[in-house]
mmCIF file of C-alpha atoms in Angstrom:
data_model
loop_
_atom_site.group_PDB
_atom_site.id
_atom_site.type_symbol
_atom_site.label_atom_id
_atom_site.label_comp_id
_atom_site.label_asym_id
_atom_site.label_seq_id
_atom_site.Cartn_x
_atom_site.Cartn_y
_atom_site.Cartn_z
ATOM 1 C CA UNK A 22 0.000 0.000 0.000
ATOM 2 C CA UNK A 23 1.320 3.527 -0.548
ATOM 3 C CA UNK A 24 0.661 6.336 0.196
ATOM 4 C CA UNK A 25 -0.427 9.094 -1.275
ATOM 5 C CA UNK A 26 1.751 11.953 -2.134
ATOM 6 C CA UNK A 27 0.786 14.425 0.663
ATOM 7 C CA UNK A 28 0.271 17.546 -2.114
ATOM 8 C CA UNK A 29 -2.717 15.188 -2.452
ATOM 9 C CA UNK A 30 -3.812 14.143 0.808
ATOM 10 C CA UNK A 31 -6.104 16.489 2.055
ATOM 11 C CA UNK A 32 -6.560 18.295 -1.552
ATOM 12 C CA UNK A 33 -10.414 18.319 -1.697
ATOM 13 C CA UNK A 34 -10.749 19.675 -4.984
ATOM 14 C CA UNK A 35 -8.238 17.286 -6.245
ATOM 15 C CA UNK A 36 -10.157 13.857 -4.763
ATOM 16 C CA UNK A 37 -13.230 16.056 -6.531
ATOM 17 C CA UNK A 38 -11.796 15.070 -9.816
ATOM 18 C CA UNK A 39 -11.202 11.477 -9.158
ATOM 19 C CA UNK A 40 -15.420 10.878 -8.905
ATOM 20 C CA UNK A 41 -18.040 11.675 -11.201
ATOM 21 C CA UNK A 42 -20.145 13.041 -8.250
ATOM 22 C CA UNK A 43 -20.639 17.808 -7.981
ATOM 23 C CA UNK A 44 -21.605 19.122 -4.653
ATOM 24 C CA UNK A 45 -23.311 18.542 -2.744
ATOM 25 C CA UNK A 46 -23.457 14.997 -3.773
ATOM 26 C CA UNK A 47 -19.700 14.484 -2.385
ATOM 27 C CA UNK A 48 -19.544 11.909 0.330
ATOM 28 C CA UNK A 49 -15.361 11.837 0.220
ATOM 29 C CA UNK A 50 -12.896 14.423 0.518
ATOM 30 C CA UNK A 51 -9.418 12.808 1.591
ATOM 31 C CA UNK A 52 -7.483 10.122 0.180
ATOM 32 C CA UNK A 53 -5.180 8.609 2.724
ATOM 33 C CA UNK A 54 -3.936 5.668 1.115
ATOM 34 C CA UNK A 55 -4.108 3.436 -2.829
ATOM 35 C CA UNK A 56 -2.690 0.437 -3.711
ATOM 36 C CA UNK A 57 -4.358 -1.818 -6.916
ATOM 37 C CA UNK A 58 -6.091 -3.917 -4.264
ATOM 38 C CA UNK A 59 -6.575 -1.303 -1.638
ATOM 39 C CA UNK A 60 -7.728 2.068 -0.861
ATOM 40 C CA UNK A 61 -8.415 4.114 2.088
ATOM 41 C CA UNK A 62 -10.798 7.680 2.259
ATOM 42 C CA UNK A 63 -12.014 10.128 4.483
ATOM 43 C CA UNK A 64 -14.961 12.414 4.885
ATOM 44 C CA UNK A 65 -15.306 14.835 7.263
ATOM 45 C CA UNK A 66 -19.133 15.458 7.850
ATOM 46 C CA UNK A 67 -20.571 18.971 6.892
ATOM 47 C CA UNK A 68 -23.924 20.624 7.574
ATOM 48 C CA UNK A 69 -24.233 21.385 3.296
ATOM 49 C CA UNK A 70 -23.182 17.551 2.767
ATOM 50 C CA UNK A 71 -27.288 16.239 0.936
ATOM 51 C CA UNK A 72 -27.630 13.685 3.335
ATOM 52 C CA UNK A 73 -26.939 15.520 6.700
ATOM 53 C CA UNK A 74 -30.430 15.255 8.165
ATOM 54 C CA UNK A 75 -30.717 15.943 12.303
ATOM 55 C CA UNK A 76 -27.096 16.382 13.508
ATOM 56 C CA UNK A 77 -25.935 13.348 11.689
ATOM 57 C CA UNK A 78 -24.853 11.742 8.517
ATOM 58 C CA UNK A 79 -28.364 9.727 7.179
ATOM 59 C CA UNK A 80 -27.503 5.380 6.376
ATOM 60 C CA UNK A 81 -27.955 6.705 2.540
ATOM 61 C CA UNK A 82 -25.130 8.667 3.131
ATOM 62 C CA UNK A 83 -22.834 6.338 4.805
ATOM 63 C CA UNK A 84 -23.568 4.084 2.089
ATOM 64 C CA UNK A 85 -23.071 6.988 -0.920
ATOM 65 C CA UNK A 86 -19.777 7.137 0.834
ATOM 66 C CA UNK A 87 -18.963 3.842 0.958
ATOM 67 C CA UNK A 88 -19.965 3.952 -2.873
ATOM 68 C CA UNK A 89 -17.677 6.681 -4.024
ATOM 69 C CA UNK A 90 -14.786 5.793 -2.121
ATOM 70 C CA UNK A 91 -15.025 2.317 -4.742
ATOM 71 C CA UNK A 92 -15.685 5.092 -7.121
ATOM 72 C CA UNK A 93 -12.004 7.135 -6.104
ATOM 73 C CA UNK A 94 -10.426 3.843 -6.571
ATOM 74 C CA UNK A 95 -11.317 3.362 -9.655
ATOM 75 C CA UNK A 96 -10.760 7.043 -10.573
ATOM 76 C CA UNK A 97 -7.182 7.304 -9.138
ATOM 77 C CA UNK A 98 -6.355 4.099 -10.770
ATOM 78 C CA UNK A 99 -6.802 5.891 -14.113
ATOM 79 C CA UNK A 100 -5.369 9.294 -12.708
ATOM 80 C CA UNK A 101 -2.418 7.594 -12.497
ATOM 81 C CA UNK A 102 -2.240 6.413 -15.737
ATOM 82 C CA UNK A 103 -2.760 9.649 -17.255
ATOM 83 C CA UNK A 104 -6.356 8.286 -18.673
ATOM 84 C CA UNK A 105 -10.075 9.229 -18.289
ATOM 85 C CA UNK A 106 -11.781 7.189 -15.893
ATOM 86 C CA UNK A 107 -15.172 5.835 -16.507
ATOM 87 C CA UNK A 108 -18.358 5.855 -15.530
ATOM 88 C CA UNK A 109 -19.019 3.276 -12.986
ATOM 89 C CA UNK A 110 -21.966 2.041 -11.474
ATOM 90 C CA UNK A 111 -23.358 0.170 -8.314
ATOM 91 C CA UNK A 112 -24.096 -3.601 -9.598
ATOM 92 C CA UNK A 113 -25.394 -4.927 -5.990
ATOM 93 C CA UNK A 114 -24.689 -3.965 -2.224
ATOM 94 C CA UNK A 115 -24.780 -6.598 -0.038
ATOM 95 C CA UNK A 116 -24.559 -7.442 3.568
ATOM 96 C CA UNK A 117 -24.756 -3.718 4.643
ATOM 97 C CA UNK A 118 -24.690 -3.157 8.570
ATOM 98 C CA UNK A 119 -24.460 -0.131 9.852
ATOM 99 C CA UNK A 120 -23.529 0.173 13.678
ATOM 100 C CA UNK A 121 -23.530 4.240 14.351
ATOM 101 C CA UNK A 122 -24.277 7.488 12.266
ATOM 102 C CA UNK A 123 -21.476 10.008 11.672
ATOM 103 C CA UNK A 124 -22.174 13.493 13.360
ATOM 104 C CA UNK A 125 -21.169 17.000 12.311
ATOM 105 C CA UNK A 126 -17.641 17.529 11.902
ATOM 106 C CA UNK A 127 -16.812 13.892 12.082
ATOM 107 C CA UNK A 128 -14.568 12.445 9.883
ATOM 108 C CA UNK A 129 -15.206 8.944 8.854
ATOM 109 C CA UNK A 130 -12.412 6.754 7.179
ATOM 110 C CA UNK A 131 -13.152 3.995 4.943
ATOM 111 C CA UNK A 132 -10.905 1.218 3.341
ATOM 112 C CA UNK A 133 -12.627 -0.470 0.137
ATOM 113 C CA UNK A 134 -10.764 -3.912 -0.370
ATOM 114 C CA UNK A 135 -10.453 -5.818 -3.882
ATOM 115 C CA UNK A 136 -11.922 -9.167 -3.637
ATOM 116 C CA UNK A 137 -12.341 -9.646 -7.563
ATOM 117 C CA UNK A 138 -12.249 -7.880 -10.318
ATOM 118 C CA UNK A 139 -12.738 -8.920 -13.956
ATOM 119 C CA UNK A 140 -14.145 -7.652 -17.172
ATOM 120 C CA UNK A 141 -15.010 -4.367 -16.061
ATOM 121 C CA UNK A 142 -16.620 -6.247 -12.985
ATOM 122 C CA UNK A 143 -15.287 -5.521 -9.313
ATOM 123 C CA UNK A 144 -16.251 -7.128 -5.997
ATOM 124 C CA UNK A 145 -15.131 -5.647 -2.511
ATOM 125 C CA UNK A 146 -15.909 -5.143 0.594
ATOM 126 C CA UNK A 147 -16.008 -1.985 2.095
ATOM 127 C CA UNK A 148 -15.209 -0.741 6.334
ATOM 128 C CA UNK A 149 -15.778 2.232 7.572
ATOM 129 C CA UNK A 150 -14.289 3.807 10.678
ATOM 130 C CA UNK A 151 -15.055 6.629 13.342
ATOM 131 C CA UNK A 152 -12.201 6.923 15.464
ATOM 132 C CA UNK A 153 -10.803 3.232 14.997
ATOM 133 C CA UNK A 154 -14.035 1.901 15.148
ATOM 134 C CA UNK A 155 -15.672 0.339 12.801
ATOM 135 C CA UNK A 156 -19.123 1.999 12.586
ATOM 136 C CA UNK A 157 -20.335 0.242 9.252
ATOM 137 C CA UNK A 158 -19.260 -2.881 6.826
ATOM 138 C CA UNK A 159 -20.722 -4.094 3.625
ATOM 139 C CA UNK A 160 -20.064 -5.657 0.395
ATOM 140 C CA UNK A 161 -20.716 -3.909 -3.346
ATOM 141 C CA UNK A 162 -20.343 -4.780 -6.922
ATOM 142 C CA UNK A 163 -18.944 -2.111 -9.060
ATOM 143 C CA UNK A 164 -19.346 -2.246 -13.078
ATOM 144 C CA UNK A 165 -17.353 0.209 -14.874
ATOM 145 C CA UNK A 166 -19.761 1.601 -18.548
ATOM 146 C CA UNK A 167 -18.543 0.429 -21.646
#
């Protein structure tokens, strides 16, 4: 796993251009870590973020998060090979627990693991993390447009 070059690390408007998601649909702004089989993002929760409902990030959220951080993967993976990324979409989500709901000013962390990945096709699972504690888990199928 490396890490990424710190110009980058807390460069919102840089992870901006990794996803195919505008505000106020952006559920990540840090990228802490890549590798091809690994990645790890943050988000730190803000009052204008579209699913901040009563104090707290809404499950739709947590899960658009967990989303796009497969989506920065993907998008950094082609960043760094100088080539437009595609459009990807959400094939299935599976297994989805959620434990707790992110407040304001939080930042969550999330690491989206390979499992597969084939044709365009790819499996993972997904953890996200409040302080070192896992708050939610899950597994999603991403399938990049042709």
């Amino acid at each position: 796993m490396t890490t990424v070059q710190n110009k980058f690390l807390g460069d919102k408007d840089f992870v901006e251009t990794l996803i195919p998601q505008r505000f106020p649909f952006v559920m990540v702004d840090k990228l802490y870590s890549y590798s091809e089989t690994e990645l790890v993002s943050g988000f730190t929760i803000q009052v204008d973020a579209i699913f901040f409902k009563k104090d707290c990030l809404v499950e739709a959220g947590l899960i658009e998060h967990m989303a796009q951080s497969v989506a920065l993967h993907t998008g950094y993976q082609f960043y760094l090979k100088s080539e437009q990324a595609p459009t990807g979409y959400i094939g299935s989500i599976k297994d989805i627990e959620i434990k707790k709901l992110p407040r304001l000013d939080e930042e969550i962390r999330t690491t989206v693991s390979i499992l597969q990945e084939f044709g365009g096709i790819t499996l993972v699972n997904v953890v996200t993390t409040l302080n070192d504690v896992e708050i939610a888990k899950g597994q999603m199928k991403t399938v990049l447009a042709k």
